[in-house]
Tab-separated table of C-alpha atoms in Angstrom:
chain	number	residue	atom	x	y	z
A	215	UNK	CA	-24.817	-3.275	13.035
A	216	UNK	CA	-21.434	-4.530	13.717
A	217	UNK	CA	-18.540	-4.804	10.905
A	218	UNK	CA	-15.478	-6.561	11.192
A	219	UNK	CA	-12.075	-5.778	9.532
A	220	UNK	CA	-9.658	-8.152	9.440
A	221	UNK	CA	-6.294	-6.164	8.877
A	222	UNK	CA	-5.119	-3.216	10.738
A	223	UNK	CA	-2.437	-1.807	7.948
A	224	UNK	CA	-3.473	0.999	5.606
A	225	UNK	CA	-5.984	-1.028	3.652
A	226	UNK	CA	-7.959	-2.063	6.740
A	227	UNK	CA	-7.725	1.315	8.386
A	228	UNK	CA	-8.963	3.185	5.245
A	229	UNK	CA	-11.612	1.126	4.915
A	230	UNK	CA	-12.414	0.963	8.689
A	231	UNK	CA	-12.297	4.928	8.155
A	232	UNK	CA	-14.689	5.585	5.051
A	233	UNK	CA	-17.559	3.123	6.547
A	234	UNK	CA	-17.422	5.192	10.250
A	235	UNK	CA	-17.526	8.414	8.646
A	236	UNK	CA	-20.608	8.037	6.066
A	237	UNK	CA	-22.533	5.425	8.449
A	238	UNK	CA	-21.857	6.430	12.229
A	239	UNK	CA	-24.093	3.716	13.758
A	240	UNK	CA	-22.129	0.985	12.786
A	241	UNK	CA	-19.792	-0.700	15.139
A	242	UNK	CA	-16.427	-1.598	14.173
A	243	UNK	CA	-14.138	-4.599	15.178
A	244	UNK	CA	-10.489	-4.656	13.931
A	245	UNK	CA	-8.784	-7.915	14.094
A	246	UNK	CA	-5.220	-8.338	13.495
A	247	UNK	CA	-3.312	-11.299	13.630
A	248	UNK	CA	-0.047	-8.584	13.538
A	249	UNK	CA	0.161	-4.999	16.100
A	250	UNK	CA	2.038	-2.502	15.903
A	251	UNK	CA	5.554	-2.469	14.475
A	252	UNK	CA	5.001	-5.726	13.369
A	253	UNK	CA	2.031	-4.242	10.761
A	254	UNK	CA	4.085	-4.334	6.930
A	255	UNK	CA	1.930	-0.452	6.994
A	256	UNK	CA	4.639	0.640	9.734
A	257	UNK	CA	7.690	-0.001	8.202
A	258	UNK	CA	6.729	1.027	4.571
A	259	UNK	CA	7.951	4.640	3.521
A	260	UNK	CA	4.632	5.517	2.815
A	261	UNK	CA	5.021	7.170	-0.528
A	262	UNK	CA	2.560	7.614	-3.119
A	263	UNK	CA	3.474	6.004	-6.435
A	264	UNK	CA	1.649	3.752	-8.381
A	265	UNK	CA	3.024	2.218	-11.205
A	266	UNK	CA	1.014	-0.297	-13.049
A	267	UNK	CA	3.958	-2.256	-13.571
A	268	UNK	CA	4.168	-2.684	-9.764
A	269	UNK	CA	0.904	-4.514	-10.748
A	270	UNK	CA	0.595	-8.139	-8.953
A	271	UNK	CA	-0.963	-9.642	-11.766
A	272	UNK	CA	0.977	-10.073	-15.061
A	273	UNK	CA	-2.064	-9.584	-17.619
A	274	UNK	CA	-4.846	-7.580	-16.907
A	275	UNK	CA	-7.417	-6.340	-19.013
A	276	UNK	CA	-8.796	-2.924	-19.805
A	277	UNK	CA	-11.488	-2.674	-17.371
A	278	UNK	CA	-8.585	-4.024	-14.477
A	279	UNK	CA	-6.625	-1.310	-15.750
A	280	UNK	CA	-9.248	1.593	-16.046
A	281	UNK	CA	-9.722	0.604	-12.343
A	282	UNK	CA	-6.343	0.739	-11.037
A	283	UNK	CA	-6.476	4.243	-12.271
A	284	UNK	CA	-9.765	5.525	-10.672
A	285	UNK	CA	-8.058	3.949	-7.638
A	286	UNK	CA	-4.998	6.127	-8.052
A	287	UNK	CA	-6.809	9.310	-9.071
A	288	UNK	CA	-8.810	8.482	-5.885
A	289	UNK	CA	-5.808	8.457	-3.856
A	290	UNK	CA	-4.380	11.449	-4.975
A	291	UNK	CA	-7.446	13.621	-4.323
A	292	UNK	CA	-7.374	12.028	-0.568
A	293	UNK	CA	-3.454	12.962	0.050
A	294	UNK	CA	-3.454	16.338	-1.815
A	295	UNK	CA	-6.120	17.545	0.121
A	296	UNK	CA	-4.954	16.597	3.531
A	297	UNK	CA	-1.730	17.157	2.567
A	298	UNK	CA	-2.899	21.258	1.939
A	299	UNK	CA	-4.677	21.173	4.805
A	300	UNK	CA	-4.389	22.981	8.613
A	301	UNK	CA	-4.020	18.853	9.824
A	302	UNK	CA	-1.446	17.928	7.550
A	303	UNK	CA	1.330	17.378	10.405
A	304	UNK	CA	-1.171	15.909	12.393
A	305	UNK	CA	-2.312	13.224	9.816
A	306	UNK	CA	1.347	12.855	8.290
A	307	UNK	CA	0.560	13.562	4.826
A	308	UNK	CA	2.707	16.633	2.943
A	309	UNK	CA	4.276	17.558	-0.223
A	310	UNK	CA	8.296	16.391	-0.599
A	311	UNK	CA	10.209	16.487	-3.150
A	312	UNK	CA	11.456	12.575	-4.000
A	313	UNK	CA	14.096	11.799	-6.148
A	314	UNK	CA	14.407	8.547	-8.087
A	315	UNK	CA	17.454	7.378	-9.889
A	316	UNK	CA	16.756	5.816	-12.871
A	317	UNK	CA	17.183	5.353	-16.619
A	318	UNK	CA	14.314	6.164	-19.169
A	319	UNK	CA	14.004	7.559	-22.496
A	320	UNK	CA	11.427	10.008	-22.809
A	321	UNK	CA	8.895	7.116	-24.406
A	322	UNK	CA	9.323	5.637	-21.069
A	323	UNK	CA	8.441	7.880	-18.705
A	324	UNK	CA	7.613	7.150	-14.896
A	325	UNK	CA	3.860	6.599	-14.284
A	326	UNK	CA	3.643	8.895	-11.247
A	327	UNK	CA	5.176	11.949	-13.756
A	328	UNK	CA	1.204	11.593	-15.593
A	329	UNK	CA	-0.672	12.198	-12.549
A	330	UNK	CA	1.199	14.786	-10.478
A	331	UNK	CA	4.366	16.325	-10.187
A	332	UNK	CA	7.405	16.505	-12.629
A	333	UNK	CA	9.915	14.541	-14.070
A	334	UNK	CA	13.512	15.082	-14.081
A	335	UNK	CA	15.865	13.076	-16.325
A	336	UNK	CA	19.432	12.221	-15.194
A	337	UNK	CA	21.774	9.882	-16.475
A	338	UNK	CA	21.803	7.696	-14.095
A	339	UNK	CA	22.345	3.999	-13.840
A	340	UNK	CA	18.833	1.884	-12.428
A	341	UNK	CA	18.442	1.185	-8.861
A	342	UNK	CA	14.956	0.914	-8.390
A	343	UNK	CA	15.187	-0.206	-4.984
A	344	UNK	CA	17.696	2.173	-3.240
A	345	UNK	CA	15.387	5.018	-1.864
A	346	UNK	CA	16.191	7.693	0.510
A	347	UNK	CA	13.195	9.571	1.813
A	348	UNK	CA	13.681	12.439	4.538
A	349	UNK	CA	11.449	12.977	7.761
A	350	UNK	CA	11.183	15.505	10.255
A	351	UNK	CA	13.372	14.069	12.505
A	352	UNK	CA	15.184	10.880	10.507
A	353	UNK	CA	15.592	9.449	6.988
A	354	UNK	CA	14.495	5.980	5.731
A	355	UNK	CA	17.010	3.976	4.125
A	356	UNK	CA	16.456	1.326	1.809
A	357	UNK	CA	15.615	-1.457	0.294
A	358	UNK	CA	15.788	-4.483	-0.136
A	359	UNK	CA	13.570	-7.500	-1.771
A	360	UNK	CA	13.903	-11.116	-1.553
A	361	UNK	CA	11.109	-13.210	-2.963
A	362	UNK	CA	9.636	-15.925	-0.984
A	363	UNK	CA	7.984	-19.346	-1.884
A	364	UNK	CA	4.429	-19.426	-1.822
A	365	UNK	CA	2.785	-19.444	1.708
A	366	UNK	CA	0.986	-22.523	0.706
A	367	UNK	CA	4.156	-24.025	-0.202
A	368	UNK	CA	6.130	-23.049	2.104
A	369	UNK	CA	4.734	-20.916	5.811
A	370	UNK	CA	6.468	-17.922	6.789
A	371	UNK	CA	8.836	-18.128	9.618
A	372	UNK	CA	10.538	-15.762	12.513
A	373	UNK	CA	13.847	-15.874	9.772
A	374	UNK	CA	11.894	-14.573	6.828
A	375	UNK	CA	11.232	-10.974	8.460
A	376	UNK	CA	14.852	-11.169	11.180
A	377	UNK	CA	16.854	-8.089	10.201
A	378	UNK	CA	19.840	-9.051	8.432
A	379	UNK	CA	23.744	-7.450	8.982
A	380	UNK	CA	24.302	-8.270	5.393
A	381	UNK	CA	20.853	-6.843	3.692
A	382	UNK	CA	21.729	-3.064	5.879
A	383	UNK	CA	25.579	-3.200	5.265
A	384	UNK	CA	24.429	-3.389	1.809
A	385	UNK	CA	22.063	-0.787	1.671
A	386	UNK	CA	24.189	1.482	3.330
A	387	UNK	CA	26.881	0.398	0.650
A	388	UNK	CA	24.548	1.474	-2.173
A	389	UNK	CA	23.352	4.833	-0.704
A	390	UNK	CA	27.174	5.958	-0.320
A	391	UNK	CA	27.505	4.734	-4.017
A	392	UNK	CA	24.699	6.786	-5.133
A	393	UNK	CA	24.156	10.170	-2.244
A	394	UNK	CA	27.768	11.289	-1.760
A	395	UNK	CA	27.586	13.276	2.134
A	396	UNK	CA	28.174	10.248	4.557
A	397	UNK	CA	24.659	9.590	4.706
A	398	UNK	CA	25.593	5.720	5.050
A	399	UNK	CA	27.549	6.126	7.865
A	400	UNK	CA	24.937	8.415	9.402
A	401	UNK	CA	23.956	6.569	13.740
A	402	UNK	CA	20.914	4.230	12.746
A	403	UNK	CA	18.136	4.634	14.624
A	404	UNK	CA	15.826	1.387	13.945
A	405	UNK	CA	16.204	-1.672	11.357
A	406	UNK	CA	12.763	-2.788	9.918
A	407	UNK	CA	11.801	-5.831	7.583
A	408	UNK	CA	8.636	-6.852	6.699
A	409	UNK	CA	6.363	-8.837	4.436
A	410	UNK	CA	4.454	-7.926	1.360
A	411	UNK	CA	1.964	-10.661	0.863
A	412	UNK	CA	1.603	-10.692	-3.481
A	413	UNK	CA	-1.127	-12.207	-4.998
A	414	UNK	CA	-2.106	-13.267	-8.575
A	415	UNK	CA	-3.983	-10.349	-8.773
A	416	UNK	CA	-6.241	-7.516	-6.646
A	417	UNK	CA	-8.945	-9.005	-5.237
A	418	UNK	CA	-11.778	-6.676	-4.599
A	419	UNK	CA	-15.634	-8.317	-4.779
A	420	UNK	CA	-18.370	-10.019	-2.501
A	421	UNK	CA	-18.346	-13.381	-1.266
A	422	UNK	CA	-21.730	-14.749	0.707
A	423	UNK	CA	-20.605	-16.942	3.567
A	424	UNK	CA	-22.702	-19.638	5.128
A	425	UNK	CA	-22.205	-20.605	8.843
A	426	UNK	CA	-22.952	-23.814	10.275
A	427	UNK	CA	-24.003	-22.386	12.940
A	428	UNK	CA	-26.822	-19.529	11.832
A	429	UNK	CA	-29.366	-19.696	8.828
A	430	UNK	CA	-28.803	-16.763	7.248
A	431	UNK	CA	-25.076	-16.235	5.275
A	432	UNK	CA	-22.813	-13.369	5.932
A	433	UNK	CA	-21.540	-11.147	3.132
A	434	UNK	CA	-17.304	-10.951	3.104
A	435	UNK	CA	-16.183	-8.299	0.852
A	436	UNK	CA	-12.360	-8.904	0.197
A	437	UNK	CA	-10.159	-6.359	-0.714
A	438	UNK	CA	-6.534	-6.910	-0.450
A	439	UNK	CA	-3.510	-8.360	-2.973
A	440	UNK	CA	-2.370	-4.244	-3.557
A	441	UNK	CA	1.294	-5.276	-3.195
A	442	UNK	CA	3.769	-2.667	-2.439
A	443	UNK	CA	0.909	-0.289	-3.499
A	444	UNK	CA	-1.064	-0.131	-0.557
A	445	UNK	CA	-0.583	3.450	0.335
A	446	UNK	CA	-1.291	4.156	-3.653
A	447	UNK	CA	-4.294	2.262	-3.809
A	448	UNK	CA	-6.010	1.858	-0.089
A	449	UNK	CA	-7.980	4.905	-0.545
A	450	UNK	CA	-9.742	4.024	-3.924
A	451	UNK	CA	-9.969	0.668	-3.141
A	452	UNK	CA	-11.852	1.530	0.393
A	453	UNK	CA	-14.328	3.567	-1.739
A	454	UNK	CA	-15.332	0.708	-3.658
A	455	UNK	CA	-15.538	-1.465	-0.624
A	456	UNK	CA	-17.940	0.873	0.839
A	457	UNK	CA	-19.963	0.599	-2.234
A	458	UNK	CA	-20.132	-2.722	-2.063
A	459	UNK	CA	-21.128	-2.859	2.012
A	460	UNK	CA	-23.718	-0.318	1.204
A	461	UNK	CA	-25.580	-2.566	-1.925
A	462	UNK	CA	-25.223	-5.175	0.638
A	463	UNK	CA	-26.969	-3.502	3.389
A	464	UNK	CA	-29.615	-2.041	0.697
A	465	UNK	CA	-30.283	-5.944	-0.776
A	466	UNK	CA	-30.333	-7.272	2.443
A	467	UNK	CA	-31.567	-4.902	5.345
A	468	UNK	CA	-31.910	-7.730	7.947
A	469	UNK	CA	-28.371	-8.338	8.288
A	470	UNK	CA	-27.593	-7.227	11.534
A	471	UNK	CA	-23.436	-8.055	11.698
């Protein structure tokens, strides 16, 4: 049986992982349109913390929500347990602490504090996106956020992911303003922008697809519209994915790719 995956960032991959490790004997084709450092997966910090107000959609219901967090309970089991594990280095997953500046009153407290770690409160004006995470070798700066026009309305271009002079002077600006050491004036290794495609909500169910060219449909499961939550949410989401491939395969065992 051959699978195909269209997406090679962290969604893509996790999924791509979780059907290869519960059913060896199926072949698997990754197809990218993006490789490499051009993947949004590559230049993301890669931190875990979901908030549901980082939430695509602006209304979702109780059963939307009581899956976003099976999805992030899922996730956390995933990176804790590589993370305390002999192959943590290997894999890239381990415990740091992160520190994020902003201003909440103890009714408003940061999702992430409910399902690990511990929240500190300082007084501290908001800047949600200035972020300074630490590697073994380099930090990441950032960000920066600039909304786009829907792709429909408008197609994404070469400008819409060019590094901008003006978008690092200013982040560099702000982490002076806010880390006092130099760190903005620190030799910069590599600039990154990418894209993170939004959509109206996650979209994670069956579709049956009928080619002109065959008799029998194909089954698409979509899963993708996580946002800047892919790292978050790719794990749980990839679980119920390969749910869904295996009811597929169980409802329909002459599908052979």
């Amino acid at each position: 049986m051959k699978v195909g995956i269209i997406g090679s960032g962290i969604i893509g991959l996790s999924t791509a992982f979780l059907i290869k490790e519960n059913h060896s004997n199926v072949e698997i084709l990754i197809q990218s349109d993006k490789k490499n450092v051009m993947v949004t997966s590559y230049g993301a910090a890669g931190i875990f913390r979901p908030d549901p107000k980082l939430l695509p959609g602006s209304e979702y219901d109780q059963d939307q929500f009581n899956d976003f967090i099976r999805w992030c309970n899922a996730g956390r089991e995933q990176y804790w347990k590589l993370a305390t594990s002999w192959n943590s280095s290997n894999t890239g997953v381990y415990f740091h602490p992160t520190y994020q500046l902003s201003e909440y009153n103890e009714f408003d407290r940061p999702f992430i504090s409910k399902l690990c770690g511990k929240t500190v409160f300082l007084d501290e004006e908001e800047r949600d996106d200035t972020y300074c995470y630490t590697g073994k070798e380099s930090v990441i700066l950032g960000g920066f956020r600039e909304h786009l026009p829907p792709v429909l309305k408008r197609p994404t271009t070469d400008d819409d992911i060019r590094v901008s002079p003006e978008s690092t002077k200013d982040i560099l600006q702000r982490i002076d303003s806010t880390w006092h050491g130099g760190l903005g004036n620190s030799p910069i290794v590599e600039e990154w922008t990418g894209l993170r495609p939004f959509r109206p909500s996650i979209k994670l169910e069956i579709e049956w697809y009928q080619p002109e060219i065959t008799c029998e449909p194909l089954p698409i499961i979509h899963n993708y519209g996580h946002g800047s939550m892919g790292v978050a949410l790719s794990w749980g989401t990839a679980i119920d994915t390969l749910k869904l491939f295996e009811d597929v395969v169980k409802s329909s065992p002459n599908i052979h790719t």
